[in-house]
Short mmCIF file of C-alpha atoms and ligand atoms in Angstrom, two decimals:
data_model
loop_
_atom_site.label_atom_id
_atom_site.label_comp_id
_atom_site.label_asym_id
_atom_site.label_seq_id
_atom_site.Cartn_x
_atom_site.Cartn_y
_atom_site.Cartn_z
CA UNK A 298 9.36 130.77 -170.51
CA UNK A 299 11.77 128.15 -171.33
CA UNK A 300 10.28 124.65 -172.44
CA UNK A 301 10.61 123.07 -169.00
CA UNK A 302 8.60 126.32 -167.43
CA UNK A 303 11.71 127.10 -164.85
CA UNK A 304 12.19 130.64 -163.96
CA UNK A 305 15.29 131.82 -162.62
CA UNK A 306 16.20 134.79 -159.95
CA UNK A 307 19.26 136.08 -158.89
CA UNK A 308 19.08 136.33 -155.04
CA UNK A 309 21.21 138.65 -152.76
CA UNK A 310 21.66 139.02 -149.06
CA UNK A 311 23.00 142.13 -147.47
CA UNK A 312 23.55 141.48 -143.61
CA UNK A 313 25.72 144.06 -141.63
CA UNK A 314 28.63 141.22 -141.32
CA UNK A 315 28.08 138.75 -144.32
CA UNK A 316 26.47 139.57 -148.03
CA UNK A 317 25.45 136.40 -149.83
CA UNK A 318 24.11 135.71 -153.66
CA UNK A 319 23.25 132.83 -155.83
CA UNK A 320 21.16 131.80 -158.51
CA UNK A 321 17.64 130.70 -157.37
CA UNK A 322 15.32 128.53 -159.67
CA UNK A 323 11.44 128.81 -159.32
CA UNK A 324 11.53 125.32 -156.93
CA UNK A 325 14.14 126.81 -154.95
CA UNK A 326 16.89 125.33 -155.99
CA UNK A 327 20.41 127.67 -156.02
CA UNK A 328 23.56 127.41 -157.80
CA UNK A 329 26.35 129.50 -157.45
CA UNK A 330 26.59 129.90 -153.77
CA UNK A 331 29.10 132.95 -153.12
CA UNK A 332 29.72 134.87 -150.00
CA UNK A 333 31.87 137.64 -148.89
CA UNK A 334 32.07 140.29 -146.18
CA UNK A 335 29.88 143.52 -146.04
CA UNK A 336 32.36 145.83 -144.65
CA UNK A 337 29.47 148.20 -144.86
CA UNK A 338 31.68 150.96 -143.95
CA UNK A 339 33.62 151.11 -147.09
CA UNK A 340 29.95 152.74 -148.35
CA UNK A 341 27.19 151.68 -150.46
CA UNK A 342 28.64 152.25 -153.44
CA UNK A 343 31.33 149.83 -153.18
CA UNK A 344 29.25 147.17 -151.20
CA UNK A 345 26.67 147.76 -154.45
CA UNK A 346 29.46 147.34 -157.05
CA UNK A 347 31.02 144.01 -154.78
CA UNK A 348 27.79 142.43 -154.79
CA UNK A 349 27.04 143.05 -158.34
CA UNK A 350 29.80 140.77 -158.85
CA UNK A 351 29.10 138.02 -156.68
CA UNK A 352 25.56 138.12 -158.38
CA UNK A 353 27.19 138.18 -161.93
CA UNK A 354 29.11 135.42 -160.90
CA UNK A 355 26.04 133.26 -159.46
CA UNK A 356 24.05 134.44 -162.99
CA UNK A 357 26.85 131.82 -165.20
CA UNK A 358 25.54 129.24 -163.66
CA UNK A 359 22.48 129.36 -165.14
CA UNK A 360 21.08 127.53 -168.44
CA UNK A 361 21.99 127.88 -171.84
CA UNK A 362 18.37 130.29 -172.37
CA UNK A 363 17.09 130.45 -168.50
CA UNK A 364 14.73 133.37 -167.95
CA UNK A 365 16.13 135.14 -165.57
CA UNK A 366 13.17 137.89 -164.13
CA UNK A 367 15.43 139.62 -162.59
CA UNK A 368 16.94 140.82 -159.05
CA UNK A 369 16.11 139.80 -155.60
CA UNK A 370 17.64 141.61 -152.39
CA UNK A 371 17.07 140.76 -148.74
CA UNK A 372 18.91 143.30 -146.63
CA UNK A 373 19.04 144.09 -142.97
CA UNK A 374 16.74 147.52 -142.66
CA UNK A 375 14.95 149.59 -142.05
CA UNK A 376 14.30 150.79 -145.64
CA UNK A 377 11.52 151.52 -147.83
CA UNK A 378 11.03 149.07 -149.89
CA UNK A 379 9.63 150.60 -153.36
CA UNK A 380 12.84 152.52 -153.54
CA UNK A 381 15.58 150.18 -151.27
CA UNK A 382 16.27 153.65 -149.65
CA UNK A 383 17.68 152.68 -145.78
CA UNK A 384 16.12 154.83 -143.34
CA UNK A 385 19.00 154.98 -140.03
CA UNK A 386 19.67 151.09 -140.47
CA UNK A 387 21.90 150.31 -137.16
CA UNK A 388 23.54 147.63 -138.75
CA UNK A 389 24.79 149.38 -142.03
CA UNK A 390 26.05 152.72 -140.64
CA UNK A 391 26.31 155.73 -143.18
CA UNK A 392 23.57 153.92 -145.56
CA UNK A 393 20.85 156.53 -144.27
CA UNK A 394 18.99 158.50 -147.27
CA UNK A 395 21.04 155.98 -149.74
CA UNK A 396 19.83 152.80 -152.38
CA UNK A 397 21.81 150.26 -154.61
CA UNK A 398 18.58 149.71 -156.52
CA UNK A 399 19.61 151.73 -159.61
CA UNK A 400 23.54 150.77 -159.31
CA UNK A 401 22.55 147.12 -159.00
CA UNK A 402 19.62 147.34 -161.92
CA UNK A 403 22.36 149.20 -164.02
CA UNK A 404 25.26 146.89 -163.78
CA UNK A 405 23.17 143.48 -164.07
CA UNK A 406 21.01 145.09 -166.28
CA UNK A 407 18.05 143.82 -165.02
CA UNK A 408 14.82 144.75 -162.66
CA UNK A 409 16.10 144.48 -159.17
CA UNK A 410 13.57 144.79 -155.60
CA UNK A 411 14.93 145.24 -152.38
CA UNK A 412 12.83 144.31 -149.61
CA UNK A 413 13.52 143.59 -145.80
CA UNK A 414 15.09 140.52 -144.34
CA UNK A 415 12.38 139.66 -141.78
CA UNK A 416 9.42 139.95 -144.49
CA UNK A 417 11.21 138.26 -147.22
CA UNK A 418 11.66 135.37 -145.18
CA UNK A 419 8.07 135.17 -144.09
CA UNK A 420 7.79 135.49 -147.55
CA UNK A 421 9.97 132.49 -148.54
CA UNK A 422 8.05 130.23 -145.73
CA UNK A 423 4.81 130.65 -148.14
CA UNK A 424 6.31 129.58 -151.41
CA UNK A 425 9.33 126.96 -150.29
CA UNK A 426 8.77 126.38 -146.59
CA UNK A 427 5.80 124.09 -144.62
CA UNK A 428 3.33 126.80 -145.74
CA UNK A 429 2.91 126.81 -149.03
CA UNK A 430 0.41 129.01 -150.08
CA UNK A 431 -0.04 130.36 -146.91
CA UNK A 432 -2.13 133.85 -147.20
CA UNK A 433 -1.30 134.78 -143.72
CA UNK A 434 1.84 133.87 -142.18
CA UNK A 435 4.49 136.02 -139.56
CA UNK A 436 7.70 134.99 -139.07
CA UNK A 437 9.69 135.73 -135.80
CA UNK A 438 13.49 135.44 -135.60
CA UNK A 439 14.48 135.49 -131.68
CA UNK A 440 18.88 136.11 -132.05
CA UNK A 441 21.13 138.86 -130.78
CA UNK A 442 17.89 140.88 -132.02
CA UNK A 443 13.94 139.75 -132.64
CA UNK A 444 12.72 140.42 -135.37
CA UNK A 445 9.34 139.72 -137.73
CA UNK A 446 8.02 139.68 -141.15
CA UNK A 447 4.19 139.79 -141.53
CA UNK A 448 2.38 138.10 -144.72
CA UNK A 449 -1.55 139.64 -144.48
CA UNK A 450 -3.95 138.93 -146.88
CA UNK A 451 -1.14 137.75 -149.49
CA UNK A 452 0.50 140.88 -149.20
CA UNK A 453 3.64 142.10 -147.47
CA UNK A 454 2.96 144.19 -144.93
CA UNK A 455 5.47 147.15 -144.64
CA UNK A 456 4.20 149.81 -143.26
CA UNK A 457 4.04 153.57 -144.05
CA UNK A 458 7.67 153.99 -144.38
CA UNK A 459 8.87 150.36 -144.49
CA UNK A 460 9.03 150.26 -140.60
CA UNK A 461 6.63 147.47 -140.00
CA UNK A 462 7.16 143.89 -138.75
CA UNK A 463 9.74 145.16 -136.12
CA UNK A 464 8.21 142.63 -133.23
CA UNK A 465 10.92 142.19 -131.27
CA UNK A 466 9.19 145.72 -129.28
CA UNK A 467 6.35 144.75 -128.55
CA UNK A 468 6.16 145.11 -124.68
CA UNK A 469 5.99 141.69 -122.83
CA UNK A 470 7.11 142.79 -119.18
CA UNK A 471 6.78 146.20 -118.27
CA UNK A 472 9.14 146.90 -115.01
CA UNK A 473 11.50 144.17 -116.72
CA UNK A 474 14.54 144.57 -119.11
CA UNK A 475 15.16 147.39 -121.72
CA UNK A 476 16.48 146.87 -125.34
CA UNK A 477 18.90 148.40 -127.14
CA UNK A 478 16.27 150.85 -128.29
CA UNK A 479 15.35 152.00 -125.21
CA UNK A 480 11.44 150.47 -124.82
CA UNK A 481 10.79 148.76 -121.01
CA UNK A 482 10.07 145.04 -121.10
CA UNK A 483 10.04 144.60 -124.98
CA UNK A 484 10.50 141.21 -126.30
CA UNK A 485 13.94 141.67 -127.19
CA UNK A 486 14.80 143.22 -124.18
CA UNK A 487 13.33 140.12 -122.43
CA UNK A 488 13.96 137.38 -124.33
CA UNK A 489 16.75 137.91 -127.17
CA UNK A 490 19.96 135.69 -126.84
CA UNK A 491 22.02 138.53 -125.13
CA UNK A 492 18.56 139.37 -122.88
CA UNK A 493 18.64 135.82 -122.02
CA UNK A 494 22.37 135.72 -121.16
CA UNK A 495 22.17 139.03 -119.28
CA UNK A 496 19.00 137.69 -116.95
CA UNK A 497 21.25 134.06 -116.32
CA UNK A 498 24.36 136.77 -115.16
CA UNK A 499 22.69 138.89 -112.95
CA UNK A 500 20.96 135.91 -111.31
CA UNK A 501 24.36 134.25 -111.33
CA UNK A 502 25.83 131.95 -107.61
CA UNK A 503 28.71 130.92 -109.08
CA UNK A 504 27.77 126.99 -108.70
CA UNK A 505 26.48 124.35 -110.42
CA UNK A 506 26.02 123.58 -114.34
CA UNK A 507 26.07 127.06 -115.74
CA UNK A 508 28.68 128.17 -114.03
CA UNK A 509 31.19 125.43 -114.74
CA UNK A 510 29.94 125.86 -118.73
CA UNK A 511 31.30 129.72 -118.02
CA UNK A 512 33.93 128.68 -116.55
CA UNK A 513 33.35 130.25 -113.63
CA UNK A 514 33.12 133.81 -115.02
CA UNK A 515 29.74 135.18 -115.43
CA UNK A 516 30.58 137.07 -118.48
CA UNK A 517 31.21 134.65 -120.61
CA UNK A 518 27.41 133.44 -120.08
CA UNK A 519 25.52 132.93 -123.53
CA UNK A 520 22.01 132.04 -124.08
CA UNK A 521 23.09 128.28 -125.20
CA UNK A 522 24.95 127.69 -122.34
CA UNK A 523 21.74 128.80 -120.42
CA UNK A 524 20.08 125.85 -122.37
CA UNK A 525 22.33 123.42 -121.93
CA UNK A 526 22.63 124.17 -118.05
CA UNK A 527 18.92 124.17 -117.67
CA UNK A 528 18.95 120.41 -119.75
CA UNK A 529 21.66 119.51 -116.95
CA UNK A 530 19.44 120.65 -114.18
CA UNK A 531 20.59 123.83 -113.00
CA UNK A 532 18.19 125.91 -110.91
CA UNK A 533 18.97 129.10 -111.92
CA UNK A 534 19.70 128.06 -115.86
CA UNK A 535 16.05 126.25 -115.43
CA UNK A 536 14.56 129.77 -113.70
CA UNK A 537 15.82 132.08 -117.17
CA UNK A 538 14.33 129.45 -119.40
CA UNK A 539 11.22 129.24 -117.90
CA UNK A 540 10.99 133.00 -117.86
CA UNK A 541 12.38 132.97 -121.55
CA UNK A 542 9.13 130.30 -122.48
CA UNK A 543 6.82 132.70 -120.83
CA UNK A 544 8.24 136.00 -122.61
CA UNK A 545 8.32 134.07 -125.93
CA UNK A 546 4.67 133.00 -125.35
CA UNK A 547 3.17 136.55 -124.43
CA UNK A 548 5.19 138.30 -127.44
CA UNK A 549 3.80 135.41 -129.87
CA UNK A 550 0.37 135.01 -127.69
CA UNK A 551 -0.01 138.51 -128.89
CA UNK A 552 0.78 137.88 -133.03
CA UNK A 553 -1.55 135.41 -133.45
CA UNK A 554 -4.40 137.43 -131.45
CA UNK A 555 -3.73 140.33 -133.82
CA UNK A 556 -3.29 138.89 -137.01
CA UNK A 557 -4.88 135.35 -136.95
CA UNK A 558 -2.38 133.60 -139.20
CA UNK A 559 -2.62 130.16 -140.74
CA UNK A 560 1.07 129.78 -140.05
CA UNK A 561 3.48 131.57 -137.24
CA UNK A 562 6.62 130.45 -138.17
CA UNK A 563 10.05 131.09 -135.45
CA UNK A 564 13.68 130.69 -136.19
CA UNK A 565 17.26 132.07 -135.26
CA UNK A 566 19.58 130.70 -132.56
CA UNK A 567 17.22 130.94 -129.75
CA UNK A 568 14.55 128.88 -131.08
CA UNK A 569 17.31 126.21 -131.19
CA UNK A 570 16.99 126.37 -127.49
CA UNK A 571 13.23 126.50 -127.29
CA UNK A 572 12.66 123.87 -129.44
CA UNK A 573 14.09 121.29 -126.99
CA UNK A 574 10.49 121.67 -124.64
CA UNK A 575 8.47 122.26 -127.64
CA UNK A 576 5.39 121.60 -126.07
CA UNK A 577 6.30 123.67 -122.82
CA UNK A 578 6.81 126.84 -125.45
CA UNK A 579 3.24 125.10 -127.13
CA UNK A 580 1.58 125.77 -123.83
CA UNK A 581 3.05 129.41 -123.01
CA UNK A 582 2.07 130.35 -126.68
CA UNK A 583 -1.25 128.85 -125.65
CA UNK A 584 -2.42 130.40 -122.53
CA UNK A 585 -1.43 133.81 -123.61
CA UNK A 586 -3.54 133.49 -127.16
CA UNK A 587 -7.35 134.54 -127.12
CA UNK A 588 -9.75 131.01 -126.33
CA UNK A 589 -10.01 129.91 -129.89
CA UNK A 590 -6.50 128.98 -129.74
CA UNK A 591 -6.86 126.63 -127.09
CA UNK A 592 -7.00 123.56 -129.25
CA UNK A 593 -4.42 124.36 -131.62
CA UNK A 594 -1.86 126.85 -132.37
CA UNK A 595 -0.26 127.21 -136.11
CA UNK A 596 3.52 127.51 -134.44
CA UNK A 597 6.12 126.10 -136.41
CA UNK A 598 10.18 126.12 -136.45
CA UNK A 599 11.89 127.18 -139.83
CA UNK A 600 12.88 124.21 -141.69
CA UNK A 601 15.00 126.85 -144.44
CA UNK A 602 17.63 127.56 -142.03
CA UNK A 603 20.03 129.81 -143.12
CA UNK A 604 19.06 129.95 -146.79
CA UNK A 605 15.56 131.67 -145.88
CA UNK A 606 17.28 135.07 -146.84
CA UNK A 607 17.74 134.19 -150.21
CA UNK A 608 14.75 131.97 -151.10
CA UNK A 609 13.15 135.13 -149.90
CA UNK A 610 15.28 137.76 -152.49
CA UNK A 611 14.43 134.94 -154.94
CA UNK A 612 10.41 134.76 -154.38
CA UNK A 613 9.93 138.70 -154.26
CA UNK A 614 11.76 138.80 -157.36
CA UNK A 615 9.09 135.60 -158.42
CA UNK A 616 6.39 137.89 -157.43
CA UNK A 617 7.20 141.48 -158.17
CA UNK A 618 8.12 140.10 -161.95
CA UNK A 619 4.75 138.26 -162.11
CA UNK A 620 3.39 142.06 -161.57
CA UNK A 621 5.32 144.19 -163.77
ZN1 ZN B 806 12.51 147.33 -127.49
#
């Protein structure tokens, strides 16, 4: 340890558009902010060997002396996670049956663990978000996809083959919308940014708020513009959200019964929208938990915003170090 007891990680975030590093101190604090695109389908070799240098980059920025405990990844999955080997990630196309772990612990030369984006950012909410501590925490991110990390019993859970967490199909509304995947009335399906978009088209009249936000033209519906019609008093805008509040509350309803968590934590674009009736998505939450969460429900938004990826890389670095 150095004399002021500050740790250092090198944090990395591998999204199918974006792939982000920096240098992350043990109170969260980063320096060397670099980002640059994916373009996952020049390979994982030469996404591996670009972000070895945006992480060698972000590492001269630390202290004369930091200890640096190594490598942190947070990456768009499915993969397992002892390994970082992708198992048929949608996002990151020709990745299956492949790992930057040892090109990545080779170049840097230093430890490096890969672990999902969803868990490692219910991972950062326990160490530098409103939960510190917390032993049992999920956290849901409702976007174009929903998604979940799960913190049980201080441990991330991951599942047999690093396939756990993935909320967003859990069904909500059978008879309703399908996702992507396939699965009738799954969260996603039903309350996603593009579910909630499709739901305002297809109940489209061509009037009122949401339509003159569209500009007339149903297509160009998205879920904010549902918001923001509903907060103007459309009908029809007002209809999808209430729906939305209702899907959101049977999908989360369900979490907490399940796992009992001191902290459910929600963020991505979506929640943006939800958050404006807080205590309407409070009461959905509510009346679709078991009794004992009648009084009081442990549902908070992200304060981390868009650096929860890479506090995340940072704290299972923290944590898998502490083990080794
Ligand atoms: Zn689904």
């Amino acid at each position: 340890m150095t004399s002021s007891g500050t740790q250092y990680a090198l944090a990395g975030d591998i999204g199918g558009t974006n792939m982000r590093a920096a240098l992350v101190d043990s109170s969260g604090r980063m320096t060397g902010r670099g980002s640059i695109d994916t373009l996952p389908e020049r390979g994982i070799d030469d996404v591996s060997a670009r972000l070895a240098r945006l992480l060698e980059s972000a590492r001269k920025t630390a202290p004369t002396g930091a200890e640096l405990v190594g490598v942190g990844i947070s990456t768009a999955g499915p993969l397992r996670p002892e390994t970082g080997t992708y198992d048929h990630p949608p996002n990151l196309t020709g990745w299956h049956g492949k790992t930057m772990k040892p090109s990545l612990s080779e170049s840097l030369s230093l430890p490096v663990w890969i672990g999902h984006d969803a868990t490692l950012a219910a991972l950062a909410e326990t160490r530098f978000g409103d939960h510190v501590g917390a032993e049992n925490l999920i956290y849901v991110t409702i976007s174009t996809g929903v998604g979940g990390g799960i913190i049980a019993n201080s441990e991330m859970v991951t599942g047999a083959s690093g396939g756990a967490g993935e909320v967003g199909h859990l069904p909500v509304r059978t008879g309703a919308y399908r996702c992507n995947v396939g699965c009738d009335g799954c969260f996603e399906g039903n309350a996603s940014g593009p579910a909630i978009a499709r739901i305002a088209r297809e109940r489209f009249t061509g009037a009122g708020p949401l339509s003159n936000l569209a500009g007339g033209d149903p297509a160009k519906i998205t879920s904010r513009m549902v918001f923001d019609a509903a907060d103007a008093g459309d009908p029809v805008a007002q209809g999808v959200v209430d729906l939305t509040h209702e899907n959101v509350g049977i999908g989360l309803g369900a979490l907490l019964n399940i796992f009992n968590p001191e902290a459910l934590v929600i963020g991505g674009g979506v929640v943006q929208g939800l958050q404006r009736h807080w205590t309407r998505l409070q009461e959905s939450v509510k009346a679709h938990s078991l009794p004992g969460y009648r009084n009081a429900i442990p549902l908070t938004a992200t304060r981390l915003g868009d650096d929860v990826s890479l506090l995340g890389a940072a704290q299972l670095a923290f944590r898998q170090a502490r083990r080794m």
